[in-house]
Coordinates of C-alpha atoms in Angstrom, one line a residue:
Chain A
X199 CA -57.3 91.6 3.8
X200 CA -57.9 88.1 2.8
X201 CA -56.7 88.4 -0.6
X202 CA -53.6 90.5 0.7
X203 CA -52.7 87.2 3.2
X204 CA -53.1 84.9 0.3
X205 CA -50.6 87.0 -2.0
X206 CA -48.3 86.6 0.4
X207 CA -48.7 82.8 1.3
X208 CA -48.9 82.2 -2.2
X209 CA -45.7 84.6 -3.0
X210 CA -43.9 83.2 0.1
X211 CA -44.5 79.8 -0.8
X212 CA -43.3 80.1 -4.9
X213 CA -39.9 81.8 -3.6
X214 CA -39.5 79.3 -0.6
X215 CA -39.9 76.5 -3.6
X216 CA -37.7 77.8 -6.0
X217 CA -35.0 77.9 -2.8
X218 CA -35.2 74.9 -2.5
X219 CA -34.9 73.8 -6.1
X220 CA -31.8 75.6 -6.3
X221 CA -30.5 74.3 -3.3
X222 CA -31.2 71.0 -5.0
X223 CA -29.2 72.2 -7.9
X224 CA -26.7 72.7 -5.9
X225 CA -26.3 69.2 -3.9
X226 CA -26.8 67.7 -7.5
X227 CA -23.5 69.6 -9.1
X228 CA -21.3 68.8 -6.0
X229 CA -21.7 65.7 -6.6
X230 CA -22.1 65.3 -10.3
X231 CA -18.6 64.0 -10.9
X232 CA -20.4 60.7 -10.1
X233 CA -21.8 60.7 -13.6
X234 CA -18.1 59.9 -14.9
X235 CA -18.0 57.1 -11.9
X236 CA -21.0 55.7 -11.8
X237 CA -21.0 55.8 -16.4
X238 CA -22.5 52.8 -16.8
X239 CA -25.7 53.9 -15.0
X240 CA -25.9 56.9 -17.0
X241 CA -25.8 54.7 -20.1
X242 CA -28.3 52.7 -18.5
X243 CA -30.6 55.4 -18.2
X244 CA -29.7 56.9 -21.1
X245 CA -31.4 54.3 -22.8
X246 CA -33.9 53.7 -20.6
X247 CA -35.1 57.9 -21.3
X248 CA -34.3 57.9 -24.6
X249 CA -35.8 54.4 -26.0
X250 CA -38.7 55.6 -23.8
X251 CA -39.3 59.0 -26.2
X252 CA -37.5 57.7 -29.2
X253 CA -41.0 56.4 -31.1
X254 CA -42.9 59.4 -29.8
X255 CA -40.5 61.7 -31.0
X256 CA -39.8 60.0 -34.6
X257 CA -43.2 60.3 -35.0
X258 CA -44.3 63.4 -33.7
X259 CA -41.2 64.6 -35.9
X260 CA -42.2 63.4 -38.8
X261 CA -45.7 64.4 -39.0
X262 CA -44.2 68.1 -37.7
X263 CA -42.4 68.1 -40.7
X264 CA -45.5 67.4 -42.9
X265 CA -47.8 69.7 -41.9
X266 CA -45.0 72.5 -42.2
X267 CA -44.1 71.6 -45.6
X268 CA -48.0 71.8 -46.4
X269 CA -48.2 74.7 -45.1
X270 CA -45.3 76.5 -46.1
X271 CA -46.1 75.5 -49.7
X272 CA -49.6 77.0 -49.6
X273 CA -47.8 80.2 -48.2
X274 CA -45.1 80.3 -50.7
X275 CA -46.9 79.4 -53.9
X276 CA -49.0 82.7 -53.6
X277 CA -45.5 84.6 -54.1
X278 CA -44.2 81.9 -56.5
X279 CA -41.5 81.1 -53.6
X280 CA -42.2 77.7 -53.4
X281 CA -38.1 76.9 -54.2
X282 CA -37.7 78.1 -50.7
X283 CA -39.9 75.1 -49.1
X284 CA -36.8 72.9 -48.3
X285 CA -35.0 76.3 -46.4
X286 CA -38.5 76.6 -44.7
X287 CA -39.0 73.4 -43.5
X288 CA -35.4 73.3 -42.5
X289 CA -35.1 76.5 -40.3
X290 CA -38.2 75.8 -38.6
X291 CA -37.1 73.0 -37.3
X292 CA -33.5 73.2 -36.7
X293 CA -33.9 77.0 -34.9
X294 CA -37.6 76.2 -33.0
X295 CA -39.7 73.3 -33.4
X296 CA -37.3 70.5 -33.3
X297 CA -35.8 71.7 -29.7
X298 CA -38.7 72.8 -28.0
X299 CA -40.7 70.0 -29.5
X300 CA -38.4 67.3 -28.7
X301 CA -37.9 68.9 -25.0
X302 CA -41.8 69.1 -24.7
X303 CA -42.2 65.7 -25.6
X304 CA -39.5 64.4 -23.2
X305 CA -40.9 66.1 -20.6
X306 CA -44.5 64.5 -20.9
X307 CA -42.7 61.0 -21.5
X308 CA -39.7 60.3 -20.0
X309 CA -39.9 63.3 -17.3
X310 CA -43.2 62.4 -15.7
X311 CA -42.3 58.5 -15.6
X312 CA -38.7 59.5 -13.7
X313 CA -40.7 62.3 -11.3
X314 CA -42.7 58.9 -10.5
X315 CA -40.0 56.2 -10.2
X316 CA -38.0 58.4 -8.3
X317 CA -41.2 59.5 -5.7
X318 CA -41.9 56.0 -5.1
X319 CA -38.2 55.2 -4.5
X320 CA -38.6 57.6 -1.8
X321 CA -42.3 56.7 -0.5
X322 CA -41.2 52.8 -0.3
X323 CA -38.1 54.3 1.6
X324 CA -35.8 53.0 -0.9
X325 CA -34.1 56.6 -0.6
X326 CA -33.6 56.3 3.3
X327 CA -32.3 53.1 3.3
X328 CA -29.7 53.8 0.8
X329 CA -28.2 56.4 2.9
X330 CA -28.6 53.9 5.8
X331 CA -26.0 51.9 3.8
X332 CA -24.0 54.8 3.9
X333 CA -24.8 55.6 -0.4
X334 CA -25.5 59.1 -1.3
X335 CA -29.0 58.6 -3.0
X336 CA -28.0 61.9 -5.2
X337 CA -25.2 60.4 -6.5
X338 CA -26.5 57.1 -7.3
X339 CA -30.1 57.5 -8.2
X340 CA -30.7 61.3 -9.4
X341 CA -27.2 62.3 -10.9
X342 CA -27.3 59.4 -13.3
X343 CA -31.1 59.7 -14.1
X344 CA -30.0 63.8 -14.2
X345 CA -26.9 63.3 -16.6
X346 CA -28.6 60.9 -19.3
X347 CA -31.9 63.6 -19.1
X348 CA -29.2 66.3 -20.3
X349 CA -27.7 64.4 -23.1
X350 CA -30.7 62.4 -24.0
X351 CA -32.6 65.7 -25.6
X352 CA -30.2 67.5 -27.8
X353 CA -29.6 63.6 -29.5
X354 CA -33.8 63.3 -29.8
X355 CA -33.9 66.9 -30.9
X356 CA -31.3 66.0 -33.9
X357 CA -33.1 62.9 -34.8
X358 CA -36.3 64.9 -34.3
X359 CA -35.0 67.2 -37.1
X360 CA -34.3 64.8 -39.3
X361 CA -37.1 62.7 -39.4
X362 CA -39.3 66.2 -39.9
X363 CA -37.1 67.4 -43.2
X364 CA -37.9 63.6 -44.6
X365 CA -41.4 64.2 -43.9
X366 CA -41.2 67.4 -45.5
X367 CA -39.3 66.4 -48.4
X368 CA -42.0 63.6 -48.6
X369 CA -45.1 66.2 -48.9
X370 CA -43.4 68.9 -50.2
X371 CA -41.5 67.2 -53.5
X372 CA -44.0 63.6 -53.9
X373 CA -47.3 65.4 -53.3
X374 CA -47.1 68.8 -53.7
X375 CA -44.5 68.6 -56.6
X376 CA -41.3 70.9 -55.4
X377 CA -38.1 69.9 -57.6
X378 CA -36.0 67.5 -55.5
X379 CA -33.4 69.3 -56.0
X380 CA -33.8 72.7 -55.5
X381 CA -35.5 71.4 -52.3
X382 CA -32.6 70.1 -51.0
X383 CA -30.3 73.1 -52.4
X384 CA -32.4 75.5 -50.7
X385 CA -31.5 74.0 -47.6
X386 CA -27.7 73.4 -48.6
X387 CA -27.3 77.3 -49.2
X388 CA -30.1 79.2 -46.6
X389 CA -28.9 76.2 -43.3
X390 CA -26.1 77.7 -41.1
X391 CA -24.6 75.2 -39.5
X392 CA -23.4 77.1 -36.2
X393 CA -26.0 80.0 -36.6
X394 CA -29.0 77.5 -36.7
X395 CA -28.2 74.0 -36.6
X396 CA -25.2 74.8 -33.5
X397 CA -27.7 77.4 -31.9
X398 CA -30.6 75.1 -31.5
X399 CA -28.2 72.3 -30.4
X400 CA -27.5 74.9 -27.5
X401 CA -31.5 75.7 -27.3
X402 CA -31.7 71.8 -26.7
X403 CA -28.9 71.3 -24.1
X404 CA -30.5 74.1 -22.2
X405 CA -33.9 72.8 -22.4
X406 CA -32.4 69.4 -21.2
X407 CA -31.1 70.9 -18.5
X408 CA -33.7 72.5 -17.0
X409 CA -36.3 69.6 -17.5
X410 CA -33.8 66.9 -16.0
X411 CA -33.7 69.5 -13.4
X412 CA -37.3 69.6 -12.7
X413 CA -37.8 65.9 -13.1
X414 CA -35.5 65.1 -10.6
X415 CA -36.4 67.7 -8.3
X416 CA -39.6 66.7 -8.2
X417 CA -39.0 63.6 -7.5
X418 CA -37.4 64.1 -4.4
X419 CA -39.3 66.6 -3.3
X420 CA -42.4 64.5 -3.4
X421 CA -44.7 64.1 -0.4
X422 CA -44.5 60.1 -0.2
X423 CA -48.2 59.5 -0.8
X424 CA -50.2 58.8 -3.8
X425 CA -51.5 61.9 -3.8
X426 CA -48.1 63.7 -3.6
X427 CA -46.5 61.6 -6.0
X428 CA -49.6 62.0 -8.4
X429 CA -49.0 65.9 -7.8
X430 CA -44.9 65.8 -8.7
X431 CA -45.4 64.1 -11.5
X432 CA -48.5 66.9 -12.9
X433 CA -45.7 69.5 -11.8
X434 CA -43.0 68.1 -14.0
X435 CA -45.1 68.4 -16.8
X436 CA -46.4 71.7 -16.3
X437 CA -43.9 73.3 -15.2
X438 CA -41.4 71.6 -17.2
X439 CA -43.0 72.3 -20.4
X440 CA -44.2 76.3 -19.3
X441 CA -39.8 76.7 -18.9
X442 CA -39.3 75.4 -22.3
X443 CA -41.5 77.3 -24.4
X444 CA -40.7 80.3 -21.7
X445 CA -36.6 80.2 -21.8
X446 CA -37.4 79.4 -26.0
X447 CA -38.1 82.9 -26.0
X448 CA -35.4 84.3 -24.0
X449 CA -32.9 82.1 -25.7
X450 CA -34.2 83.0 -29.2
X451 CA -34.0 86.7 -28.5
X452 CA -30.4 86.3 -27.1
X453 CA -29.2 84.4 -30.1
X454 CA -30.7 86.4 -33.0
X455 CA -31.5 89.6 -31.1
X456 CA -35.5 89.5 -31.0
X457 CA -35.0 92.5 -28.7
X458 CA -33.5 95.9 -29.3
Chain B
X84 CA -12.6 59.5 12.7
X85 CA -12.1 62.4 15.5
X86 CA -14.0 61.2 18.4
X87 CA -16.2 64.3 19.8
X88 CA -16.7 64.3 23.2
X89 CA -17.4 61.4 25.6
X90 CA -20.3 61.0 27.6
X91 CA -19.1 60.6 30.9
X92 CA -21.4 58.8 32.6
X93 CA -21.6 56.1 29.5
X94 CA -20.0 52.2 31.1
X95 CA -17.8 50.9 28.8
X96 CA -19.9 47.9 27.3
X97 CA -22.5 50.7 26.4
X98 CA -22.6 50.5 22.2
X99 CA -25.6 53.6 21.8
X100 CA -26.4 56.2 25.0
X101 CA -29.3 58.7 24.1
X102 CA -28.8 61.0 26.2
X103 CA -31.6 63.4 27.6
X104 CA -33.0 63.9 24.2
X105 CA -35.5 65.9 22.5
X106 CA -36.5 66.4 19.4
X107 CA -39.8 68.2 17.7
X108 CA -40.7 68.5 14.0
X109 CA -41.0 72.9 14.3
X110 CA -43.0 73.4 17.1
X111 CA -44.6 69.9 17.9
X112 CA -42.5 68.0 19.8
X113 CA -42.2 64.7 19.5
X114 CA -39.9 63.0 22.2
X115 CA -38.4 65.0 25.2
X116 CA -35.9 64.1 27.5
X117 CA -35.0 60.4 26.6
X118 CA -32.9 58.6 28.5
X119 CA -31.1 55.1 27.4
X120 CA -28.5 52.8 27.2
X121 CA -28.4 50.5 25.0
X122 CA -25.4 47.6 26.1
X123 CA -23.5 45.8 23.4
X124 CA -24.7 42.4 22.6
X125 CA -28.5 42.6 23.7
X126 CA -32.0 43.1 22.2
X127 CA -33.6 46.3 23.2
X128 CA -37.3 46.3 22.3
X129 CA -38.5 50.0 22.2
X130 CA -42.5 50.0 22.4
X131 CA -45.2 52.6 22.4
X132 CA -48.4 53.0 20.1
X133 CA -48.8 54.5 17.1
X134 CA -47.0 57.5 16.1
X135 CA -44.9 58.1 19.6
X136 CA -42.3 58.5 18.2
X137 CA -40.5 55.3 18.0
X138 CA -39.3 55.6 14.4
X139 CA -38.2 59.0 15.0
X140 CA -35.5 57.5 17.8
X141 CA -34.0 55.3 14.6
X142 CA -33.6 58.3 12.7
X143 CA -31.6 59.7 15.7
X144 CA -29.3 56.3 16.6
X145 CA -28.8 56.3 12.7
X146 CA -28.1 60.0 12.3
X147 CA -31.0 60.9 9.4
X148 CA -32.8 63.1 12.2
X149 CA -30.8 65.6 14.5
X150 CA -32.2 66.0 18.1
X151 CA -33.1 69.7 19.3
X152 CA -31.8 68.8 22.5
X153 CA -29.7 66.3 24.2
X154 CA -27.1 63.9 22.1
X155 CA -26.9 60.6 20.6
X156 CA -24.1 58.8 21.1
X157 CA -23.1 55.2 19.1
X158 CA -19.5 53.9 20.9
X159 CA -18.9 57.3 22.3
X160 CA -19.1 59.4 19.3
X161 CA -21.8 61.9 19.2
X162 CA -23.6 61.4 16.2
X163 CA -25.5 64.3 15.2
X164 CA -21.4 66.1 15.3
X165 CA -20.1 64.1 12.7
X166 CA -19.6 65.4 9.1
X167 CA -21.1 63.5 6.4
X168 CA -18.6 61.5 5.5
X169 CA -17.8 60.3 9.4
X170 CA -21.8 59.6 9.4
X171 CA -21.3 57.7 6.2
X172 CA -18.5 55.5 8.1
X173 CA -20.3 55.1 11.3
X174 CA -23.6 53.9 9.0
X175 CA -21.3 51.0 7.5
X176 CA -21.2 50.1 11.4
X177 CA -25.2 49.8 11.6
X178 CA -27.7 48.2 9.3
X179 CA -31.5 49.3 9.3
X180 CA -34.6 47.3 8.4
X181 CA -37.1 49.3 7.4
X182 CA -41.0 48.4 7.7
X183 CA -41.5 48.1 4.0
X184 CA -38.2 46.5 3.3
X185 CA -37.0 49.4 1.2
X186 CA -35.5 46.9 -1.5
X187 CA -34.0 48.3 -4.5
X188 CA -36.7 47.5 -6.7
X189 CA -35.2 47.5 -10.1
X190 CA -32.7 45.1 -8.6
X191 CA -33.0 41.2 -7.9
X192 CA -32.6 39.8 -5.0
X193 CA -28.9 38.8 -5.4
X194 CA -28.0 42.6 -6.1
X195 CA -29.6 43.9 -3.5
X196 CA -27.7 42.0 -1.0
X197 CA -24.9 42.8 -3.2
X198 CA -25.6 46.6 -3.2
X199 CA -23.3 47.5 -0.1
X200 CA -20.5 45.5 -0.4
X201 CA -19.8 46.4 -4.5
X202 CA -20.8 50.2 -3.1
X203 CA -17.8 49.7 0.0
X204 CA -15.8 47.3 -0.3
X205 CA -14.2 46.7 -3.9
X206 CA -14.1 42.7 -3.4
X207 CA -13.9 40.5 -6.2
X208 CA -16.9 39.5 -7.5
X209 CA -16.2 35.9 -7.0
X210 CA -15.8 36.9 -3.1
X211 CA -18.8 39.3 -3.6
X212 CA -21.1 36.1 -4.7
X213 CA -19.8 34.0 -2.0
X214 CA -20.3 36.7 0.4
X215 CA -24.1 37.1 -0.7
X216 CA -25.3 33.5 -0.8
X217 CA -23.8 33.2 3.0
X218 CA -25.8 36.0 3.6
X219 CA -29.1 34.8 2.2
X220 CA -28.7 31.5 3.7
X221 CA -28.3 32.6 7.3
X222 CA -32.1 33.8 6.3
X223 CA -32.6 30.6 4.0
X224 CA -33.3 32.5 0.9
X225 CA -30.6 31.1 -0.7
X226 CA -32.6 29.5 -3.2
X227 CA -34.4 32.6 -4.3
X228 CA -31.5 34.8 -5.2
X229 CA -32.8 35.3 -8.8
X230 CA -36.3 36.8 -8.1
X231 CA -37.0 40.6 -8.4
X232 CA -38.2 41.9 -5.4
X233 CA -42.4 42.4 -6.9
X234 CA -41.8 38.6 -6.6
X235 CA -41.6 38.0 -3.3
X236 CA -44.4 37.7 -0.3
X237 CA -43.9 40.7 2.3
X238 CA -42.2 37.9 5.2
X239 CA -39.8 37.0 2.3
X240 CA -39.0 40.5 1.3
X241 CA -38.4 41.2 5.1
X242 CA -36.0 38.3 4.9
X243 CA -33.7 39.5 2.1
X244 CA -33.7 43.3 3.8
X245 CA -32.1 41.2 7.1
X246 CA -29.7 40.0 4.7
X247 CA -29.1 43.3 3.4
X248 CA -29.0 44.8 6.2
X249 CA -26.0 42.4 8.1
X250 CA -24.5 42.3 4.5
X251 CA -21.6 44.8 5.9
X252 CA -21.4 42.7 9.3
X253 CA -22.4 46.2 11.3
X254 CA -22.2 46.0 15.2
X255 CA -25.7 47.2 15.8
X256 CA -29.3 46.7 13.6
X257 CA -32.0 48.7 14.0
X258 CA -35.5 46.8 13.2
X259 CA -38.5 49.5 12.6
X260 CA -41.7 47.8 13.3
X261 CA -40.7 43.9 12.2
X262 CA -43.6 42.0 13.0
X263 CA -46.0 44.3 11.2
X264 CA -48.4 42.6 8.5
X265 CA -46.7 39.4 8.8
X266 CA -48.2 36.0 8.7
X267 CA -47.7 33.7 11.5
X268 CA -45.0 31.4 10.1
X269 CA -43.2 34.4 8.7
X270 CA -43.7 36.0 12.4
X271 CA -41.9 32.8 14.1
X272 CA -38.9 33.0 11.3
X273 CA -38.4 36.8 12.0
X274 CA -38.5 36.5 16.0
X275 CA -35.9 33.3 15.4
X276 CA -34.1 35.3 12.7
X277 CA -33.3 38.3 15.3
X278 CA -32.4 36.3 18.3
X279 CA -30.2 33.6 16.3
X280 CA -28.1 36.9 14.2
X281 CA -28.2 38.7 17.2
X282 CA -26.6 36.0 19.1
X283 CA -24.2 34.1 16.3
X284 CA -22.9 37.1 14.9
X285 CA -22.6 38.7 18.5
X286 CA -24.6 42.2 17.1
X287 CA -26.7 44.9 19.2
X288 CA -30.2 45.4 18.1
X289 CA -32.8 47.7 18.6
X290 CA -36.5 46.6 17.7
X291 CA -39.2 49.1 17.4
X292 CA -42.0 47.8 17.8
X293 CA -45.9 47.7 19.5
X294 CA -46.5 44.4 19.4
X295 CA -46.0 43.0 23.0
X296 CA -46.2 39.3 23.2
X297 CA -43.3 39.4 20.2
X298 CA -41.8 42.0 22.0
X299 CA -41.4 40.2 24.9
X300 CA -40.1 37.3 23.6
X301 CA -36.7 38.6 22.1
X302 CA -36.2 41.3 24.3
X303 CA -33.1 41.6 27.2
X304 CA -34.7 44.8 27.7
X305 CA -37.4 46.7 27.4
X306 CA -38.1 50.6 27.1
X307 CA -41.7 51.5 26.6
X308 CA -42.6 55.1 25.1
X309 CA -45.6 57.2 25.3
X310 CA -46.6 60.8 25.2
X311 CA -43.1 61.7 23.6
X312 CA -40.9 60.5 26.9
X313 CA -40.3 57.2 28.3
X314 CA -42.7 55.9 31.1
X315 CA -40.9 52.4 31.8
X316 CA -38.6 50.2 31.3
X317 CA -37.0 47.1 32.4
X318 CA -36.8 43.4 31.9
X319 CA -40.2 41.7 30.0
X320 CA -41.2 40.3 33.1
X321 CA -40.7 43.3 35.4
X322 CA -43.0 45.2 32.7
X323 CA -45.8 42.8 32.1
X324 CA -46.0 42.8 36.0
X325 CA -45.3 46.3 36.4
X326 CA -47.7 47.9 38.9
X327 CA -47.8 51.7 36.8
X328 CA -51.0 52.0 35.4
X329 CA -49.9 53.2 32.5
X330 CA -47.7 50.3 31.7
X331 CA -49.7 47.7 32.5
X332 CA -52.4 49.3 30.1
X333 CA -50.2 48.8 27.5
X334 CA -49.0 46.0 28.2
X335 CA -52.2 44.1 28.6
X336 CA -54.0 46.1 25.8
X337 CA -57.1 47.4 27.8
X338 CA -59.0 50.0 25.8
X339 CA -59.2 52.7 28.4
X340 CA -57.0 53.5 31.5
X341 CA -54.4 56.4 31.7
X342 CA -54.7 56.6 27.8
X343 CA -58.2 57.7 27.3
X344 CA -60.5 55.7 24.8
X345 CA -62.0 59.1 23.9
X346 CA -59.5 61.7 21.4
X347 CA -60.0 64.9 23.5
X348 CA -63.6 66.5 22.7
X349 CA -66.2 69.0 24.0
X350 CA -69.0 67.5 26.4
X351 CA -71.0 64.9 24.7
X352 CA -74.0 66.4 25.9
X353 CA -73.5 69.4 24.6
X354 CA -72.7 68.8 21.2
X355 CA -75.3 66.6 20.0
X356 CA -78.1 69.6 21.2
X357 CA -76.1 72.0 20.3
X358 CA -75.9 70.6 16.7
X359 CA -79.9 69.7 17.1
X360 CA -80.6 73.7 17.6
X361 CA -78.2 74.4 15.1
X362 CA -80.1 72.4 11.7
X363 CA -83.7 72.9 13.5

């Protein structure tokens, strides 16, 4: 009987969360015409979230890009295919790795410091007394810090992409001894630029939405303590990157029809 | 703004009325069935201990917090009627200083006084400047315009959310806990600071607060709070001589009285054999 109760708490608590997220949602959007006001604080943050992930995703990038180039050769070469490595490398990343990747990485970087800025806004009552001085804190702290989330990831998940077909070109044509050229040919004819390149653009818009979504939800959802702030931030990480690789799924099966 | 009903029985140099109000967070209930006027021009020094409720009134005067029963009134318009952009105009009238200052903390000191009048008002920023150093010298901060709030000591930080907080020239300030964790020369600048603004700019302000010497010495009146209602009020010296035992516990600070020293428990006794029996 127990266990029975604690379905239900537990149940009755997830949906009476995810209510409240979309209520969020919704304040956020009625007011998100602030974003075009209020521009130079999304630049702002802009660069604060995207210098923040910029080294970590150049990196992580490249060395993606590396390993997939190793392996893909070691795959290929048993079928003679190894002409294809640049197309391999290439569609990898463009379709999957660069967007969830990129949004994965955002998450643990820039989303968890936000959750945190934006729980101790509200702990030290920075939140309240904006409000007190008659500001909407939704339209000057989470819509910008929202707005620059959602554009910040599809640009890290482009430069994401390109700094992982360098690295493979790197392993794949000075180490492993692939023809420049038909790497980069392989890739000229196989790449798509709406079917892949457009379509995991769209992957990484979604992604940033969603995140941005969480982050700043979190965020001002926190219980102002320590504890609760510690908590959001775990959340937004969790939970953040759990939607990414879930909604990478859905999305990929929508786009090139995984399911029939 | 479309005036919703008026109180009736509110005198016309009344600036807030609470009027028989109650309010509970679900089924606890915090305050019930306050009572007060609050008259244009003076200090009112709400007291009470810990966690009465105190803070909870500001929410209500400022409009954050809706009361389950009763209305607020601030100059005759109930607030807890008003739509949100109404609220948003009557909160230009009011400024709030918050216990932890509530500074903006990735702006300096200069931009936070700043904050509501570029937010408002759409001054030039030559005015805008002039504007903010008169407001940081009426709390002779002046000089430290260019520090980032982690800079500053918690009387100083106090200082700059005053200036903040009259930075709009509102009728009425509401002080949450003031005095709290300050040293004594910052304590003696604060008390000066409240009367003097008070005063000079002819404002209304409400101090929360359970310190009652400093209490005392600003107030015009007093309303003290404790077990969710109000159980006195009056002039400092009627209260500190007030023959209810309640008050005068409070006021003087014994340990026990009305307000037991003991949180409510089984019999002593009892327990400390009953646990005995229990581990033997």
């Amino acid at each position: 009987m127990n266990a029975l109760a604690a379905i239900g708490r537990f149940t009755l608590g997830g949906v009476y969360h995810l209510g409240r997220c979309g209520v969020f949602l919704c304040t956020m959007l009625a007011v998100i015409s602030h974003a075009w006001r209020r521009f130079a604080l999304v630049v702002r943050q802009l660069y604060f979230a995207g210098v923040m992930t910029l080294l970590i995703t150049l990196v992580a990038g490249l060395f993606v890009g590396m390993v997939l180039s190793l392996q893909g050769y070691y795959t290929l070469v048993n079928y003679g295919g190894e002409s294809a490595l640049g197309l391999l490398v290439a569609l990898s990343l463009t379709r999957e790795l660069g967007p969830v990747l990129a949004a994965v990485l955002f998450t643990g970087r820039a989303g968890s410091a936000i959750t945190a800025e934006i729980g101790l806004m509200k702990a030290t009552d920075q939140l309240a007394a904006m409000e007190m001085m008659a500001t909407d804190p939704v339209a000057r702290v989470v819509v910008p810090r929202f707005v620059a989330g959602v554009l910040a990831v599809p640009i890290l998940t482009l430069l994401f992409n390109v700094v992982g077909v360098l690295g493979g070109y790197y392993v794949g044509t000075v180490q492993l001894g692939v023809d420049s050229g038909v790497y980069w040919a392989s890739m000229q004819n196989g790449v798509d630029v709406f079917e892949d390149i457009g379509n995991g653009i769209i992957k990484s818009f979604v992604f940033g939405f969603v995140v941005s979504w969480i982050m700043v939800f979190e965020g001002c959802d926190t219980e102002p303590t320590a504890e609760g702030i510690s908590r959001a931030t775990t959340r937004t990480v969790v939970v953040g990157s759990l939607s990414v690789l879930g909604l990478d799924y859905i999305l990929t099966a929508l786009m090139y029809g995984g399911i029939s | 703004m479309p005036h919703s009903p008026h109180n009736p029985a509110r005198p016309a140099d009344t600036l807030v009325s609470v009027d028989n109000v109650s309010f509970g967070y679900g089924p606890r209930t915090i305050l019930s069935g306050l009572d007060m006027q609050i008259t244009r021009g003076s200090v009112v020094v709400v007291m009470g201990p810990s966690g009465c409720g105190k803070s909870t009134l500001l929410g209500l005067i400022g409009g954050r917090l809706a009361a389950s029963e009763g209305r607020v009134f601030f100059d005759g318009g109930d607030v807890a009627a008003l739509r949100r952009r109404e609220l948003f105009a009557l909160r230009k009238r009011m400024g709030m200083l918050f216990q932890s200052s509530a500074l903006l903390t990735d702006l300096s000191v200069f931009d936070n006084v700043a904050f509501p009048l570029r937010e408002h008002c759409g001054l030039p920023e030559s005015l805008v400047r002039n504007l903010v150093l008169m407001k940081l010298h009426m709390v002779g901060l002046r000089g430290a315009r260019d520090l980032r709030p982690a800079e500053l000591s918690g009387g100083m930080a106090r200082r700059v959310a005053l200036a903040r907080a009259i930075a709009l020239d509102p009728e009425l300030i509401l002080y949450d806990e003031p005095f709290a964790g300050l040293d004594p020369v910052s304590l003696g600048v604060t008390l000066k600071l409240i009367r003097e603004l008070n005063d000079a700019l002819r404002l209304t302000s409400v101090v929360v607060t359970h310190d009652v010497d400093e209490g005392c010495r600003i107030a015009d009146y007093m309303y003290l709070l404790g077990r969710g209602t109000i159980i006195g009020h009056g002039a400092p010296q009627e209260m500190l001589h007030s023959g209810d035992p309640e008050v005068a516990q409070f006021m003087q600070g014994m340990p026990d009285g009305p307000v037991p020293f003991h949180y409510p428990a089984p019999d002593y006794r009892a327990e400390l054999l009953d646990a005995g029996g229990a581990r033997s």
